Structure formats: structure tokens, C-alpha cells
Short mmCIF file of C-alpha atoms and ligand atoms in Angstrom, two decimals:
data_model
loop_
_atom_site.label_atom_id
_atom_site.label_comp_id
_atom_site.label_asym_id
_atom_site.label_seq_id
_atom_site.Cartn_x
_atom_site.Cartn_y
_atom_site.Cartn_z
CA MET R 1142 -20.46 -15.77 0.41
CA ILE R 1143 -17.75 -13.74 -1.30
CA ARG R 1144 -14.27 -15.12 -2.04
CA ILE R 1145 -11.17 -12.98 -1.74
CA ALA R 1146 -7.73 -14.05 -2.97
CA ILE R 1147 -4.62 -12.93 -1.10
CA GLN R 1148 -0.92 -13.79 -1.30
CA THR R 1149 0.03 -17.05 0.49
CA LYS R 1150 3.43 -15.76 1.58
CA GLY R 1151 5.60 -12.85 0.58
CA ARG R 1152 5.63 -9.12 0.99
CA LEU R 1153 1.89 -8.54 0.84
CA ASN R 1154 0.75 -11.52 2.88
CA GLU R 1155 1.02 -10.14 6.40
CA GLN R 1156 -0.39 -6.71 5.62
CA SER R 1157 -3.27 -8.23 3.66
CA ILE R 1158 -4.20 -10.42 6.63
CA GLU R 1159 -3.74 -7.46 8.99
CA LEU R 1160 -5.95 -5.19 6.87
CA LEU R 1161 -8.65 -7.84 6.75
CA ARG R 1162 -8.37 -8.39 10.50
CA GLU R 1163 -8.66 -4.68 11.23
CA ALA R 1164 -11.72 -4.64 8.96
CA GLY R 1165 -13.31 -7.38 11.07
CA VAL R 1166 -12.43 -10.35 8.86
CA THR R 1167 -10.37 -12.82 10.86
CA ILE R 1168 -9.00 -16.22 9.97
CA LYS R 1169 -7.61 -18.80 12.33
CA GLU R 1170 -3.90 -18.66 11.60
CA GLU R 1171 -2.93 -21.88 13.35
CA LYS R 1172 -4.57 -24.24 10.86
CA ARG R 1173 -4.12 -22.36 7.64
CA LYS R 1174 -5.39 -24.03 4.51
CA PHE R 1175 -5.60 -23.13 0.83
CA LEU R 1176 -9.16 -21.90 1.26
CA MET R 1177 -10.50 -20.64 4.59
CA ARG R 1178 -13.78 -19.26 5.83
CA ALA R 1179 -13.53 -16.05 7.89
CA ALA R 1180 -14.84 -16.35 11.44
CA ASP R 1181 -16.98 -13.24 11.55
CA PHE R 1182 -17.83 -12.08 8.03
CA PRO R 1183 -19.31 -13.84 4.98
CA VAL R 1184 -15.95 -14.19 3.27
CA GLU R 1185 -13.73 -17.06 2.12
CA ILE R 1186 -10.02 -16.38 1.84
CA LEU R 1187 -8.17 -18.07 -1.00
CA PHE R 1188 -4.36 -18.15 -0.64
CA LEU R 1189 -2.43 -17.92 -3.91
CA ARG R 1190 0.90 -16.86 -5.39
CA ASP R 1191 0.59 -13.21 -6.30
CA ASP R 1192 1.19 -14.05 -9.99
CA ASP R 1193 -2.09 -16.00 -10.05
CA ILE R 1194 -4.31 -13.49 -8.30
CA PRO R 1195 -5.22 -11.20 -11.26
CA HIS R 1196 -6.19 -14.12 -13.50
CA THR R 1197 -8.14 -15.92 -10.75
CA VAL R 1198 -10.15 -12.75 -10.12
CA ALA R 1199 -10.56 -12.00 -13.86
CA MET R 1200 -12.17 -15.38 -14.46
CA GLY R 1201 -14.32 -15.17 -11.33
CA ALA R 1202 -12.78 -18.06 -9.36
CA ALA R 1203 -12.31 -15.40 -6.70
CA ASP R 1204 -14.60 -12.35 -6.54
CA LEU R 1205 -12.02 -10.04 -5.02
CA GLY R 1206 -8.25 -10.00 -4.68
CA ILE R 1207 -5.55 -8.09 -2.88
CA VAL R 1208 -2.45 -7.79 -5.06
CA GLY R 1209 0.24 -5.34 -6.16
CA TYR R 1210 -0.97 -3.03 -8.93
CA ASN R 1211 2.24 -3.95 -10.80
CA GLU R 1212 1.02 -7.57 -11.08
CA VAL R 1213 -2.39 -6.42 -12.36
CA VAL R 1214 -0.75 -4.37 -15.12
CA GLU R 1215 1.80 -7.08 -15.97
CA ARG R 1216 -0.81 -9.85 -16.32
CA GLY R 1217 -3.05 -7.61 -18.45
CA CYS R 1218 -6.16 -9.29 -17.00
CA VAL R 1219 -9.51 -7.60 -17.16
CA VAL R 1220 -10.41 -6.79 -13.55
CA ASP R 1221 -11.89 -3.76 -11.82
CA VAL R 1222 -9.45 -1.96 -9.56
CA LEU R 1223 -11.73 -0.93 -6.71
CA GLN R 1224 -9.42 0.67 -4.17
CA ASN R 1225 -5.82 1.54 -3.33
CA LEU R 1226 -4.94 -0.08 -0.03
CA GLY R 1227 -2.12 2.13 1.24
CA PHE R 1228 0.62 -0.51 1.67
CA GLY R 1229 3.14 -2.35 -0.54
CA ALA R 1230 4.20 0.88 -2.20
CA CYS R 1231 6.94 0.46 -4.78
CA ARG R 1232 7.82 1.43 -8.31
CA VAL R 1233 8.94 -0.59 -11.29
CA SER R 1234 12.06 1.03 -12.67
CA LEU R 1235 14.90 0.65 -15.13
CA ALA R 1236 18.33 0.47 -13.53
CA VAL R 1237 21.80 0.35 -15.02
CA PRO R 1238 25.24 -0.49 -13.57
CA LYS R 1239 26.66 2.61 -11.91
CA SER R 1240 29.83 2.28 -13.96
CA VAL R 1241 28.05 3.07 -17.27
CA GLU R 1242 27.31 6.55 -18.49
CA TYR R 1243 23.53 6.90 -18.78
CA THR R 1244 22.56 9.45 -21.39
CA GLY R 1245 18.80 8.94 -21.58
CA LEU R 1246 16.31 6.36 -22.91
CA ASP R 1247 18.37 5.90 -26.10
CA PHE R 1248 20.86 4.03 -23.96
CA PHE R 1249 18.55 1.00 -24.03
CA ASN R 1250 18.52 0.65 -27.81
CA GLY R 1251 20.16 -2.68 -28.67
CA LYS R 1252 20.68 -3.58 -25.00
CA ARG R 1253 19.60 -6.68 -23.05
CA ILE R 1254 17.27 -5.99 -20.14
CA ALA R 1255 16.45 -8.58 -17.49
CA THR R 1256 13.05 -8.40 -15.84
CA SER R 1257 10.15 -10.24 -14.24
CA TYR R 1258 7.82 -7.65 -15.81
CA PRO R 1259 8.31 -8.19 -19.57
CA ASN R 1260 4.86 -6.96 -20.61
CA VAL R 1261 5.04 -3.67 -18.74
CA LEU R 1262 8.56 -3.12 -20.11
CA LYS R 1263 7.79 -4.04 -23.73
CA ARG R 1264 4.78 -1.71 -23.70
CA PHE R 1265 6.95 1.10 -22.31
CA PHE R 1266 9.70 0.53 -24.92
CA ASP R 1267 7.10 0.38 -27.72
CA GLU R 1268 5.65 3.71 -26.62
CA LYS R 1269 9.07 5.29 -26.52
CA GLY R 1270 10.29 3.66 -29.75
CA ILE R 1271 13.13 1.77 -28.07
CA LYS R 1272 14.31 -1.53 -29.59
CA ALA R 1273 15.83 -3.71 -26.86
CA ALA R 1274 16.04 -7.41 -26.04
CA VAL R 1275 13.81 -8.12 -23.05
CA HIS R 1276 14.84 -11.21 -21.09
CA THR R 1277 12.34 -12.64 -18.67
CA ILE R 1278 13.88 -13.87 -15.42
CA THR R 1279 11.93 -14.95 -12.38
CA GLY R 1280 13.87 -14.52 -9.20
CA SER R 1281 16.93 -12.39 -8.55
CA VAL R 1282 16.83 -9.99 -11.49
CA GLU R 1283 19.25 -7.59 -9.77
CA ILE R 1284 22.22 -9.91 -10.13
CA ALA R 1285 21.81 -10.27 -13.93
CA PRO R 1286 24.15 -7.41 -14.96
CA ALA R 1287 27.00 -8.56 -12.69
CA ALA R 1288 26.51 -12.11 -13.94
CA GLY R 1289 26.88 -10.91 -17.54
CA LEU R 1290 23.32 -11.88 -18.39
CA ALA R 1291 22.03 -8.37 -19.10
CA ASP R 1292 23.10 -4.75 -19.57
CA ALA R 1293 20.34 -3.37 -17.38
CA ILE R 1294 17.35 -4.47 -15.33
CA PHE R 1295 13.71 -3.50 -14.99
CA ASP R 1296 12.55 -4.36 -11.49
CA ILE R 1297 10.67 -3.37 -8.37
CA VAL R 1298 12.29 -0.69 -6.26
CA SER R 1299 11.09 0.49 -2.87
CA SER R 1300 13.92 1.79 -0.67
CA GLY R 1301 16.55 1.32 -3.38
CA GLY R 1302 18.83 -0.66 -1.04
CA THR R 1303 18.88 -3.77 -3.26
CA LEU R 1304 20.00 -1.69 -6.26
CA ILE R 1305 22.81 -0.01 -4.31
CA SER R 1306 24.10 -3.30 -2.95
CA ASN R 1307 24.25 -4.64 -6.49
CA GLY R 1308 26.04 -1.61 -7.91
CA LEU R 1309 23.00 -0.41 -9.86
CA VAL R 1310 21.42 3.03 -10.32
CA GLU R 1311 17.72 3.66 -10.94
CA VAL R 1312 17.40 5.74 -14.11
CA GLU R 1313 13.73 5.60 -15.20
CA GLN R 1314 10.60 5.06 -13.07
CA VAL R 1315 8.04 3.43 -15.30
CA LEU R 1316 5.17 2.38 -13.00
CA GLN R 1317 4.06 3.39 -9.51
CA SER R 1318 2.42 0.62 -7.55
CA GLU R 1319 0.79 -0.25 -4.24
CA ALA R 1320 -1.48 -3.05 -3.06
CA VAL R 1321 -4.96 -2.73 -4.59
CA LEU R 1322 -8.33 -4.38 -4.13
CA ILE R 1323 -9.46 -5.87 -7.43
CA ALA R 1324 -12.81 -7.41 -8.39
CA THR R 1325 -14.26 -9.63 -11.09
CA PRO R 1326 -16.00 -7.30 -13.57
CA GLY R 1327 -19.79 -7.36 -13.20
CA LEU R 1328 -20.12 -8.82 -9.67
CA ASP R 1329 -23.78 -9.42 -8.81
CA ASP R 1330 -25.58 -7.00 -6.49
CA ASP R 1331 -25.26 -9.16 -3.38
CA LYS R 1332 -21.52 -9.63 -3.81
CA MET R 1333 -21.04 -5.95 -4.72
CA ALA R 1334 -22.84 -4.98 -1.50
CA VAL R 1335 -20.39 -7.07 0.54
CA ALA R 1336 -17.48 -5.63 -1.49
CA ARG R 1337 -18.69 -2.10 -0.75
CA GLN R 1338 -18.97 -2.89 2.95
CA LEU R 1339 -15.37 -4.17 2.92
CA MET R 1340 -14.17 -1.11 0.99
CA SER R 1341 -15.72 1.25 3.50
CA ARG R 1342 -14.09 -0.68 6.37
CA PHE R 1343 -10.72 -0.67 4.55
CA ASP R 1344 -11.12 3.05 4.09
CA SER R 1345 -11.67 3.59 7.84
CA VAL R 1346 -8.62 1.47 8.65
CA GLN R 1347 -6.49 3.39 6.14
CA LYS R 1348 -7.62 6.76 7.47
CA GLY R 1349 -6.24 5.73 10.85
CA TYR R 1350 -2.78 4.84 9.43
CA GLY R 1351 -0.13 7.29 10.63
CA LYS R 1352 -2.58 9.17 12.87
CA LYS R 1353 -2.40 9.85 16.61
CA TYR R 1354 -4.99 11.01 19.12
CA LEU R 1355 -3.92 13.99 21.15
CA VAL R 1356 -5.42 14.95 24.52
CA LEU R 1357 -4.16 18.00 26.43
CA ASN R 1358 -5.03 20.72 28.91
CA LEU R 1359 -4.87 24.33 27.93
CA PRO R 1360 -5.54 27.75 29.48
CA SER R 1361 -8.87 28.87 27.95
CA SER R 1362 -7.25 32.10 26.86
CA ALA R 1363 -4.97 30.17 24.48
CA LEU R 1364 -7.80 28.26 22.83
CA ASP R 1365 -8.08 30.40 19.68
CA GLU R 1366 -4.38 30.03 19.04
CA ALA R 1367 -4.50 26.27 19.64
CA VAL R 1368 -7.29 25.86 17.10
CA LYS R 1369 -5.07 27.54 14.51
CA ILE R 1370 -2.22 25.11 15.25
CA LEU R 1371 -4.35 21.97 15.12
CA PRO R 1372 -5.17 20.49 11.74
CA ALA R 1373 -8.26 18.72 13.16
CA MET R 1374 -10.75 16.75 11.08
CA ARG R 1375 -13.37 19.47 11.63
CA SER R 1376 -12.51 21.25 14.84
CA PRO R 1377 -11.03 19.92 18.05
CA THR R 1378 -13.27 18.73 20.88
CA VAL R 1379 -13.09 21.20 23.77
CA ILE R 1380 -14.19 20.13 27.27
CA PRO R 1381 -14.29 22.56 30.20
CA LEU R 1382 -12.22 21.61 33.26
CA ALA R 1383 -13.19 22.05 36.91
CA GLN R 1384 -10.69 24.88 37.09
CA SER R 1385 -12.75 27.40 35.10
CA ASP R 1386 -9.97 29.14 33.16
CA TRP R 1387 -8.65 25.81 31.77
CA CYS R 1388 -10.05 23.41 29.21
CA SER R 1389 -9.22 19.97 27.86
CA LEU R 1390 -8.75 19.56 24.16
CA GLN R 1391 -8.90 16.38 22.03
CA THR R 1392 -7.99 15.99 18.41
CA VAL R 1393 -6.46 13.79 15.71
CA VAL R 1394 -2.99 14.62 14.40
CA ASP R 1395 -0.95 13.22 11.57
CA GLU R 1396 2.07 11.41 12.98
CA LYS R 1397 4.37 13.35 10.64
CA GLU R 1398 3.26 16.64 12.20
CA LEU R 1399 3.05 15.33 15.77
CA TRP R 1400 6.23 16.77 17.24
CA SER R 1401 5.91 20.17 15.64
CA VAL R 1402 2.26 20.44 16.79
CA VAL R 1403 3.13 19.29 20.33
CA GLU R 1404 5.98 21.82 20.57
CA LYS R 1405 3.77 24.67 19.36
CA LEU R 1406 1.05 23.71 21.85
CA LYS R 1407 3.56 23.61 24.70
CA ALA R 1408 4.74 27.07 23.68
CA ILE R 1409 1.24 28.48 24.18
CA GLY R 1410 0.85 26.86 27.63
CA ALA R 1411 -0.50 23.32 26.96
CA GLU R 1412 0.06 20.82 29.77
CA GLY R 1413 -0.59 17.14 30.44
CA ILE R 1414 -0.24 16.27 26.76
CA LEU R 1415 -1.19 12.66 26.00
CA VAL R 1416 -0.47 11.03 22.64
CA LEU R 1417 -2.65 7.95 22.10
CA ALA R 1418 -2.71 5.31 19.39
CA LEU R 1419 -5.62 5.68 16.99
CA GLU R 1420 -7.03 2.57 15.42
CA LYS R 1421 -9.72 3.58 12.92
CA ILE R 1422 -11.53 6.65 11.69
CA VAL R 1423 -15.13 6.02 10.67
CA LEU R 1424 -16.56 9.03 8.89
P1 ATP W 2878 4.80 -14.99 -4.90
O1 ATP W 2878 5.53 -16.13 -4.25
O2 ATP W 2878 3.45 -14.78 -4.28
O3 ATP W 2878 4.78 -15.06 -6.38
P2 ATP W 2878 6.67 -12.79 -5.27
O4 ATP W 2878 8.03 -13.26 -4.89
O5 ATP W 2878 6.30 -12.72 -6.70
O6 ATP W 2878 5.63 -13.68 -4.45
P3 ATP W 2878 6.90 -10.59 -3.40
O7 ATP W 2878 8.35 -10.34 -3.41
O8 ATP W 2878 6.30 -11.21 -2.19
O9 ATP W 2878 6.40 -11.36 -4.72
O10 ATP W 2878 6.18 -9.17 -3.66
C1 ATP W 2878 4.82 -9.05 -3.79
C2 ATP W 2878 4.45 -7.63 -4.15
O11 ATP W 2878 4.86 -6.74 -3.11
C3 ATP W 2878 5.13 -7.06 -5.37
O12 ATP W 2878 4.49 -7.48 -6.58
C4 ATP W 2878 4.97 -5.57 -5.15
O13 ATP W 2878 3.66 -5.16 -5.53
C5 ATP W 2878 5.06 -5.44 -3.64
N1 ATP W 2878 6.34 -4.84 -3.16
C6 ATP W 2878 6.48 -3.73 -2.44
N2 ATP W 2878 7.74 -3.45 -2.16
C7 ATP W 2878 8.47 -4.38 -2.69
C8 ATP W 2878 9.88 -4.62 -2.74
N3 ATP W 2878 10.74 -3.84 -2.16
N4 ATP W 2878 10.27 -5.72 -3.42
C9 ATP W 2878 9.39 -6.55 -3.95
N5 ATP W 2878 8.05 -6.33 -3.95
C10 ATP W 2878 7.59 -5.26 -3.32
MG1 MG W 2879 5.01 -13.64 -7.77
#
């Protein structure tokens, strides 16, 4: 039995549960407890505040954890980062009120900076030789400058909307983060085997993110051109149709390229184009 810690509630909770579910690890949501056994995989799920996940995994009270990389760095715990999980992307950045003139890192000398990430910030300032007063605030860091509590903030930014609505401008990106799978260093072979199995399933789930399955009919004469347009995993699957000069073509397309690919295929005579959801890619 392996134990995996995830966030009880908050920004990573739903996607952590969803990733586990897609990897075949399901928990019965209706009677959620602090510690739950998965229905279909030898895993126990431990629900914690994200602040506590790195330490819990470092000391082995959970074997694995899903947590923001920013928390791992902030807590400074010794854990193995096994895998990036492709969600919860954000950065931890310095931001200043838009009314001040920002001239570069020197600006922060002698200033008061509010943050929930004091360790990451102090390390950054030490590296850059900046002497500033770092104030640790848990909760709404972004209101600190307007409230007169700080001259600047160091906080998580994803879309940047929170900064704008508080009259702040992001001036330095210090740390890039996303949700990661962490492990207790030196897991035994049995647990590591289960961890590897999970990682390979997570990988398949992630490969399917943002991908679509495309099925279409094409005049056989346009096949060479279609192959050039399609960025298939290896090459598209081609199936002959009853009408001998036509074929059916199947392939995987990145959602970002979907419309441009579809339009190019139509231009070379493709018909009956179906775009289907793609769940997982197992390589
Ligand atoms: P907890 O109650 O578990 O301590 P929290 O309030 O500290 O939760 P959340 O706001 O739920 O934390 O964020 C959890 C993680 O989600 C962050 O540490 C970060 O890795 C990630 N994240 C991604 N985008 C954002 C964002 N826009 N704002 C905050 N966190 C984000
Ligand atoms: Mg927290």
C-alpha cells in the first residue's frame, strides 16, 4: 500500500483528484475523510493543506504527494521531484504599485515586501545582493501595498488579473511552478514500482491533454499532401474506402493547431471531417 498526499481543498484539489481518477485511482467523493483507500488501486489518499504536503512526504508519513513546485521550494524539504503534472501552472513574482517608477532590482533595496513565500524571496534577494525587509503574510498579500503595509509584494501570478485589479504591475518573475509529483527519498522497491506505474499512467493522461482525434475522408490522390499537413505521432492511419479512389484517414492533432489543420485538409478535398475527444495516449 502506498500513501499519496493531495490538497484537501483549493486550486490543486480538483485537478489532483481528476488526474488520479483518469489514472485509474478513484475515491468515493460522497463520504470523504482525512485518509481514504482508493477503490481500484493499492493507494491511500491523505488530504492535507498544501503547506503540509512537502514536509509530510519528506518525513515519509506519505510516500508521494501532489503539490505546487513553489511550495516544495518554499518549504525547503528534502523530497524527490518525480514528475511535472501539467496543471497548476503559475509563477512567483515581484510586483509593485503601478504608480511607482520601477528602475530595476535596486528598487527593492530598503523596501518592505509582503509575501507568503519568504524563503524563496530571501534566497533570491541574497543572490542578487538586495537588502529588503521581507514581511510574511498568509492570505491576501496583494492588498498589502494599498493598505500601507508594504511597498511591493512577492506572490503567485497566473493570469495576472489579481495584480491588475489591485493596481500592481509584475516586474520580476522569480520562480516558475506547476503541480509536481514528489516522493519520500529512498522509497523501497515495492513502493517505487507502484510509483512508477502511477507515473506512467499520469504520463499517458498528460499526453492526451489538449489533443483531438481527427477522422476524415480524402481523395487518394491528395494523400501525400495530407500527410505533409498532419503532425501525426508517427504517420496517420489510412483505411481504404469502398469507393476505390477515396480513403479514410485517422490521426491525433494538437488542439492549438486543430482549425488550421482542418482548413488545410478541406482545401485539398477532405470531407466528412470528425473531431473526437481523446482521453489518453499510451505509448
Ligand atoms: P491550502 O488551504 O491548502 O493551504 P492555499 O490557499 O495555500 O491552500 P491555493 O490558493 O489553493 O493554496 O493554491 C495552491 C497552489 O496552486 C499554489 O501553491 C500554486 O502552486 C497553484 N496555483 C496555480 N495558479 C494559482 C493562482 N492563480 N493563485 C494561487 N495559486 C495558484
Ligand atoms: Mg497553503
